XYZ file of C-alpha atoms in Angstrom:
502
model
C 55.788 57.993 112.503
C 53.212 54.890 112.928
C 49.855 54.448 114.561
C 47.975 51.848 115.365
C 44.229 53.245 115.268
C 42.439 51.561 118.332
C 39.120 51.818 120.002
C 37.255 55.084 119.758
C 36.024 56.877 122.566
C 38.082 61.201 123.668
C 40.911 60.549 125.141
C 44.095 61.410 125.585
C 47.795 59.948 124.382
C 51.287 59.032 125.433
C 54.328 57.710 122.761
C 58.197 58.991 122.880
C 59.887 59.915 119.585
C 63.292 59.755 118.617
C 66.098 62.122 120.376
C 64.210 62.592 123.578
C 61.763 64.681 122.622
C 57.692 64.750 124.109
C 54.377 65.433 122.566
C 51.153 65.019 124.423
C 47.742 65.998 123.318
C 43.710 64.932 124.194
C 42.136 63.332 120.894
C 40.816 60.233 120.208
C 41.911 57.183 121.706
C 44.326 56.386 119.226
C 46.848 53.800 120.117
C 50.546 55.416 119.196
C 52.995 52.931 118.516
C 57.080 52.517 119.678
C 57.154 56.574 119.026
C 59.104 59.091 121.924
C 57.356 61.993 122.593
C 54.066 62.262 125.018
C 50.896 63.162 122.352
C 48.149 65.445 123.082
C 45.468 66.455 120.404
C 42.198 67.207 121.136
C 39.187 65.534 119.013
C 36.602 68.733 118.401
C 34.455 66.189 117.661
C 33.195 64.843 121.364
C 33.386 68.249 122.421
C 30.137 69.804 122.908
C 30.268 74.225 123.594
C 27.695 73.677 126.518
C 26.739 73.079 129.529
C 26.300 69.752 129.501
C 25.671 66.196 131.779
C 25.971 63.595 130.386
C 25.865 60.477 132.002
C 26.594 57.382 129.943
C 23.668 54.612 132.153
C 23.267 52.253 129.014
C 26.526 51.299 127.233
C 25.998 47.163 126.376
C 28.774 45.785 128.732
C 29.354 47.889 131.487
C 26.526 46.522 133.840
C 24.376 49.688 133.499
C 20.342 49.401 135.301
C 18.000 48.516 132.632
C 16.278 51.855 131.540
C 12.488 52.194 131.241
C 10.027 53.965 128.798
C 8.742 57.271 130.581
C 5.420 56.960 129.270
C 3.989 59.925 128.559
C 6.540 61.654 129.521
C 7.446 63.645 132.764
C 7.349 67.671 132.906
C 9.989 68.943 135.535
C 12.017 72.384 136.014
C 13.985 72.074 138.468
C 18.155 72.572 139.593
C 21.139 70.725 139.412
C 22.780 70.669 142.651
C 25.844 72.734 143.315
C 25.208 75.301 139.562
C 22.845 77.796 139.218
C 21.651 76.290 135.089
C 17.157 75.754 135.097
C 17.311 72.313 133.912
C 13.663 72.018 131.556
C 12.296 69.636 130.113
C 10.220 66.016 129.944
C 11.869 62.924 131.441
C 11.534 59.877 129.304
C 13.802 58.227 130.648
C 15.064 56.297 133.971
C 17.212 53.742 135.593
C 19.111 53.136 138.689
C 21.578 55.565 138.376
C 18.918 58.281 136.696
C 16.339 60.342 134.831
C 16.886 61.352 131.454
C 15.798 65.278 130.024
C 15.014 66.066 127.364
C 15.016 70.246 127.178
C 12.008 72.321 126.371
C 14.805 74.929 124.297
C 16.296 72.552 122.075
C 17.102 69.139 120.971
C 19.185 68.008 123.213
C 18.495 65.999 126.703
C 20.991 65.281 129.870
C 21.548 62.215 131.807
C 20.598 63.461 135.555
C 21.931 61.559 138.234
C 18.743 60.952 141.414
C 22.163 62.077 143.637
C 22.307 65.583 141.401
C 19.260 66.115 141.734
C 17.579 68.215 144.920
C 16.166 65.261 147.473
C 12.562 66.516 147.485
C 12.771 66.427 143.686
C 12.976 61.950 143.755
C 11.077 61.468 146.489
C 8.016 63.580 144.560
C 9.214 61.599 141.011
C 9.415 58.394 143.057
C 6.342 58.594 145.045
C 3.823 59.467 142.324
C 5.021 57.940 139.421
C 7.896 55.875 139.757
C 6.405 53.608 142.561
C 3.804 51.688 140.143
C 3.999 48.102 142.169
C 4.293 50.129 145.834
C 5.781 47.490 146.907
C 7.903 47.063 150.705
C 11.813 46.560 148.202
C 10.862 49.324 146.646
C 10.285 51.984 149.196
C 13.221 50.308 151.410
C 15.352 51.141 147.994
C 14.571 53.971 148.125
C 15.044 55.313 151.731
C 18.140 54.361 151.118
C 18.518 56.669 148.092
C 17.027 59.524 149.397
C 19.614 58.368 153.045
C 22.923 59.520 150.974
C 21.857 62.702 149.293
C 22.612 66.080 150.658
C 18.660 67.289 152.074
C 17.963 63.271 152.199
C 16.859 61.964 155.497
C 13.444 63.617 155.981
C 12.361 62.193 153.557
C 14.590 58.669 154.080
C 12.365 58.725 157.002
C 9.272 58.789 154.756
C 10.315 56.009 152.555
C 10.812 53.297 155.394
C 7.069 54.901 156.458
C 6.047 53.274 153.455
C 7.645 49.949 153.751
C 7.278 49.749 157.718
C 3.035 50.593 156.094
C 3.682 47.611 153.767
C 5.094 45.094 155.858
C 6.281 46.643 159.778
C 7.269 42.174 160.622
C 9.866 42.399 157.999
C 10.706 45.710 158.350
C 11.419 45.836 162.204
C 14.161 42.219 161.329
C 15.665 43.825 158.671
C 16.533 46.975 160.948
C 16.330 44.839 164.321
C 12.830 46.696 165.482
C 14.467 50.822 164.778
C 11.587 53.230 163.747
C 11.966 54.937 160.286
C 13.678 57.765 161.688
C 16.413 55.907 163.614
C 16.699 53.684 160.851
C 17.067 57.551 158.540
C 19.184 58.843 160.978
C 21.479 56.343 161.159
C 22.700 56.480 157.553
C 22.708 59.438 157.754
C 25.221 60.171 160.712
C 27.068 57.481 158.555
C 27.506 59.013 155.148
C 27.920 62.325 157.723
C 30.826 59.499 158.858
C 32.760 59.040 156.162
C 33.085 62.557 154.900
C 34.914 63.515 158.493
C 37.158 60.456 158.139
C 37.946 61.892 154.147
C 38.418 64.681 155.385
C 40.498 64.528 158.311
C 43.360 62.666 156.947
C 41.881 61.002 153.697
C 40.458 57.619 155.801
C 41.861 57.392 158.525
C 45.548 56.206 156.547
C 46.232 59.372 156.093
C 48.828 62.081 157.940
C 48.592 65.432 159.346
C 50.182 68.120 157.973
C 52.566 68.514 160.034
C 53.179 65.379 160.047
C 54.213 65.291 156.606
C 57.396 63.868 155.644
C 58.580 66.816 152.748
C 59.485 65.855 148.695
C 63.463 65.700 148.653
C 65.843 67.847 146.936
C 66.241 66.617 142.770
C 69.338 64.896 142.125
C 70.968 66.972 139.953
C 70.760 64.757 137.346
C 67.407 65.488 136.668
C 67.740 69.203 137.429
C 66.926 71.109 134.025
C 69.911 72.803 134.235
C 72.064 69.914 134.199
C 70.900 68.753 131.449
C 72.036 71.361 129.155
C 72.725 74.941 131.014
C 70.418 77.625 128.795
C 70.816 81.726 129.247
C 66.980 83.164 129.365
C 67.690 86.261 126.732
C 69.954 83.304 124.239
C 66.028 80.790 124.533
C 64.380 83.301 123.617
C 66.318 84.817 120.723
C 65.975 80.475 119.279
C 62.425 80.665 120.310
C 61.547 83.655 118.045
C 64.049 82.488 114.445
C 62.749 79.580 114.949
C 59.274 80.861 114.606
C 60.181 83.410 111.267
C 61.517 80.549 109.837
C 58.314 78.362 110.451
C 56.506 81.883 108.936
C 58.657 81.351 105.601
C 58.998 77.701 105.137
C 54.530 77.483 105.249
C 54.297 81.228 104.126
C 52.359 82.971 106.249
C 52.085 85.647 108.314
C 52.304 85.818 111.638
C 51.639 88.284 114.489
C 54.240 88.481 118.035
C 52.213 89.218 120.916
C 55.365 88.979 123.207
C 54.141 88.731 127.403
C 55.776 87.774 130.101
C 56.502 84.222 129.969
C 55.295 82.865 126.806
C 55.263 83.979 122.831
C 51.590 83.897 121.119
C 52.723 83.958 117.281
C 48.912 84.229 115.924
C 46.428 85.296 112.993
C 44.108 86.676 114.835
C 43.124 90.251 115.120
C 45.105 91.780 118.164
C 42.236 92.900 119.960
C 41.495 89.184 120.055
C 45.085 87.455 120.275
C 45.752 89.986 123.643
C 42.562 88.120 125.159
C 43.936 84.661 124.638
C 47.628 85.545 125.861
C 46.921 87.507 128.463
C 44.628 83.515 129.142
C 48.012 82.091 129.874
C 49.796 84.697 131.598
C 46.637 84.173 134.291
C 47.157 80.085 133.965
C 51.079 80.255 134.637
C 50.526 82.846 138.207
C 47.635 80.176 139.127
C 49.745 76.656 138.958
C 52.296 79.504 139.584
C 50.684 79.793 142.912
C 49.730 76.695 143.513
C 52.808 74.975 143.172
C 54.343 77.512 145.641
C 56.654 79.449 142.564
C 57.405 82.505 143.128
C 54.780 84.729 140.970
C 58.328 85.596 139.289
C 60.403 83.224 138.119
C 59.820 82.714 134.416
C 60.504 78.181 135.302
C 60.745 77.637 130.926
C 63.292 77.564 128.671
C 63.268 81.413 127.934
C 59.545 81.262 127.220
C 56.804 78.903 126.302
C 56.167 78.620 122.240
C 52.492 79.255 121.415
C 51.325 79.419 117.647
C 46.748 80.492 116.781
C 46.585 79.874 113.863
C 43.064 82.101 111.790
C 41.685 78.553 109.746
C 42.298 75.154 110.640
C 43.952 74.347 107.186
C 47.681 76.490 107.699
C 47.359 74.600 111.139
C 47.244 70.876 109.262
C 50.653 72.439 106.900
C 52.003 72.877 110.257
C 51.403 69.493 112.121
C 52.790 68.339 109.081
C 55.428 69.743 107.689
C 57.060 71.694 110.340
C 56.706 69.333 113.088
C 56.277 65.914 110.989
C 53.250 64.975 112.281
C 52.999 62.394 109.287
C 50.005 59.765 107.559
C 48.143 61.852 111.528
C 44.306 59.839 112.153
C 43.166 62.025 114.112
C 41.752 64.608 111.806
C 40.309 66.170 114.541
C 43.118 67.457 116.260
C 43.014 70.342 118.191
C 46.462 71.430 118.860
C 49.190 69.992 120.469
C 51.750 70.317 122.755
C 55.446 69.454 122.298
C 57.497 68.889 125.101
C 60.862 69.160 123.533
C 64.066 66.257 124.634
C 65.835 70.073 125.731
C 63.154 71.450 127.054
C 60.996 73.437 124.310
C 57.627 73.844 124.877
C 55.905 74.407 122.374
C 52.006 74.947 121.933
C 50.409 74.439 118.663
C 46.461 75.304 117.801
C 43.528 76.714 115.223
C 41.005 78.860 116.508
C 37.280 77.211 117.020
C 34.126 78.794 116.969
C 33.675 77.780 119.843
C 36.087 80.021 122.519
C 35.370 78.627 126.320
C 36.045 75.220 124.095
C 39.052 76.835 122.948
C 40.187 78.413 126.050
C 40.250 75.440 128.041
C 42.105 73.850 125.812
C 44.715 76.002 125.566
C 44.552 76.409 128.864
C 44.506 71.878 129.574
C 48.007 72.036 126.976
C 49.665 74.828 128.189
C 48.979 73.051 132.071
C 50.923 69.927 130.324
C 53.701 72.484 129.300
C 54.190 74.284 133.122
C 53.885 70.057 134.488
C 56.987 69.448 131.641
C 59.280 72.279 133.094
C 58.124 71.826 137.029
C 61.256 71.263 138.808
C 63.017 68.447 136.706
C 62.547 67.134 133.033
C 60.896 63.861 135.450
C 57.550 62.998 133.813
C 54.366 62.740 135.741
C 52.631 59.912 135.651
C 49.700 60.348 133.132
C 46.829 59.135 136.009
C 47.877 62.733 137.921
C 48.764 64.601 134.502
C 45.564 65.095 133.309
C 44.378 65.061 135.945
C 45.879 68.260 136.824
C 45.502 70.115 133.407
C 41.939 69.482 133.576
C 41.686 71.155 137.242
C 43.695 74.292 136.602
C 41.573 74.846 133.225
C 38.015 74.146 134.683
C 39.825 76.931 137.668
C 40.264 79.704 135.920
C 37.774 78.830 133.164
C 34.897 77.119 135.674
C 31.416 78.313 133.016
C 32.824 75.973 130.723
C 31.466 73.469 132.426
C 33.770 71.145 130.583
C 34.204 69.369 133.733
C 30.786 68.840 135.329
C 29.886 65.893 132.361
C 33.551 64.328 132.857
C 32.802 63.433 136.114
C 29.630 62.673 136.277
C 29.985 60.333 133.483
C 33.469 58.436 135.049
C 31.144 58.860 139.080
C 28.478 56.551 136.797
C 31.091 54.686 135.707
C 32.626 54.312 138.685
C 29.261 54.246 140.953
C 28.874 51.812 138.450
C 31.859 49.263 138.080
C 32.957 49.543 141.041
C 36.754 50.617 139.926
C 38.764 53.009 138.150
C 38.705 51.030 135.042
C 42.213 49.108 134.211
C 45.502 50.011 135.405
C 44.451 53.605 135.963
C 47.106 54.195 137.930
C 50.002 52.135 135.550
C 48.402 53.047 132.745
C 50.673 54.970 130.083
C 48.070 56.909 129.125
C 44.757 57.422 131.027
C 41.922 55.825 128.836
C 39.339 58.745 127.510
C 36.672 57.916 130.174
C 38.713 57.828 133.117
C 39.924 61.332 132.453
C 36.660 62.752 134.259
C 37.831 60.285 137.119
C 41.898 61.781 136.982
C 40.097 65.848 137.375
C 37.380 64.057 139.821
C 40.703 62.361 142.021
C 43.178 65.634 141.813
C 39.903 67.926 143.521
C 39.487 65.417 145.922
C 43.089 65.111 147.442
C 43.775 68.882 147.097
C 41.039 69.722 149.627
C 42.424 67.735 151.875
C 45.376 69.335 151.673
C 46.457 71.575 149.155
C 49.560 70.913 151.299
C 50.146 68.147 151.405
C 48.832 67.367 146.896
C 51.996 69.901 146.218
C 54.002 67.764 148.004
C 53.005 64.683 145.809
C 53.241 65.341 142.877
C 56.713 67.346 143.792
C 58.275 63.524 145.226
C 57.445 62.539 141.822
C 59.405 65.704 139.816
C 62.070 64.594 142.043
C 62.077 60.803 140.597
C 59.894 59.282 143.732
C 57.964 56.559 142.391
C 54.770 57.326 142.406
C 52.899 54.364 144.983
C 56.331 55.333 147.751
C 55.440 59.161 146.923
C 51.964 58.595 147.552
C 52.731 57.089 150.740
C 55.692 58.736 152.421
C 54.751 62.284 150.746
C 50.881 62.418 150.741
C 50.290 59.630 154.016
C 48.266 57.780 152.238
C 48.407 53.647 150.548
C 46.699 53.378 147.523
C 43.938 51.341 148.231
C 43.595 54.105 151.203
C 43.199 56.480 148.685
C 41.146 54.910 146.929
C 38.559 54.124 149.297
C 38.667 56.866 150.763
C 38.148 59.206 147.601
C 34.383 56.860 146.689
C 33.227 57.981 150.214
C 32.797 61.634 149.216
C 30.234 60.779 146.355
C 28.978 57.278 148.347
C 31.149 54.254 146.765
C 32.202 52.034 149.517
C 35.056 49.898 148.345
C 35.712 51.916 145.171
C 39.208 49.939 144.461
C 42.126 50.708 142.070
C 41.486 48.677 138.899
C 39.309 45.541 137.434
C 39.558 42.230 138.624
C 40.856 41.285 135.045
C 44.263 44.882 135.485
C 45.062 43.280 138.831
């Protein structure tokens, strides 16, 4: 294989290999050139095993606000909005997006956005520590921020009252003579109304579910059974033979744990192997429920073949000697999902030390395999594919919180830049920072209407072009979706692409 190295950020890659096979994997950002396989390698170097809310507030060239160091640091103890975890530490810096907190009981630090903190705490921090000039502009700015927060309307009123005390004439001119409480309430109501628009049908362009145009049937030429007639027993027998051959070539003995939908080969101890095999079955049931697939229906070509090695060096040998991943620059790849031209799905891993990260990777990659086999041979575009895989992993393993950190970074990017970055919808493979955007958008679409989301994916798998699928089978066009998505987390006028990519 020919690899052309590009920037180094966490992302997934899509390439193609000879013979129509596909392999997929999350990895360091590596552009893989002129191949025909969907590749998904996991760079564990960039994934923490604990709950982090990581926000890229200070990236050079991205338009982030100036960072202000806090000296002396401010002691803080709070909960993140929507989470149970108590954060205790010291605020060491701040910017327009939020604060950086050095944790009390570890050497780690967290970047926490204002919108993820209780409104009262945000107000008090500004009132006591951050608004040093006591200027009119500073208090109006704080009032606008507070009006965007969950319980912030009364604190917005307090901030606007401070502004009036400094310059009532300017306030009256700026806000048409209205009192602070009225201004705060109007700003709050505007945000609430935007949310209602979103919930009513993804902005003003949405369709009701009852009016939804149903996805077309899959053309016969795109169906799996049109490509190859599969007898499940024969396919399973072939997969088992392939697994035996793999073990013989590697000189490694793996134990088979066969479930209803998976052939799980591993040298892990039996109790642990049963645990991970059970996690895969849970994933299958969750995806089947989402897409209204009968729970007993097997969409695989026989079953999905899973390898999990106890030792990394055995995994490396397998990827090189069995799957011909040669001259591979993805040195930290923790797993692969091979989507083969005949419909077979192979997932290859080694056992990392952190249970939660390993489980999330396993579910993420197996989810790609499910979507590969679902309904037809049509490949779902990267942004929807990665978004669903991350969403399913988070549904099954919410305690891991990996997705939350990605989404915090993504939200900070969108708020700072006003767009989704690059060619988000059009890209053969989204960039690393866009994973959080993809999962957040997927969750948004599902929250508006699960039925319309499933209908949209069904239309993609029926071969409908994604723009047509979005407008005709989800109910909105591209820009209405993006604008409504942005309003759901307080960004007005969010764009699909940056100006250079349009």
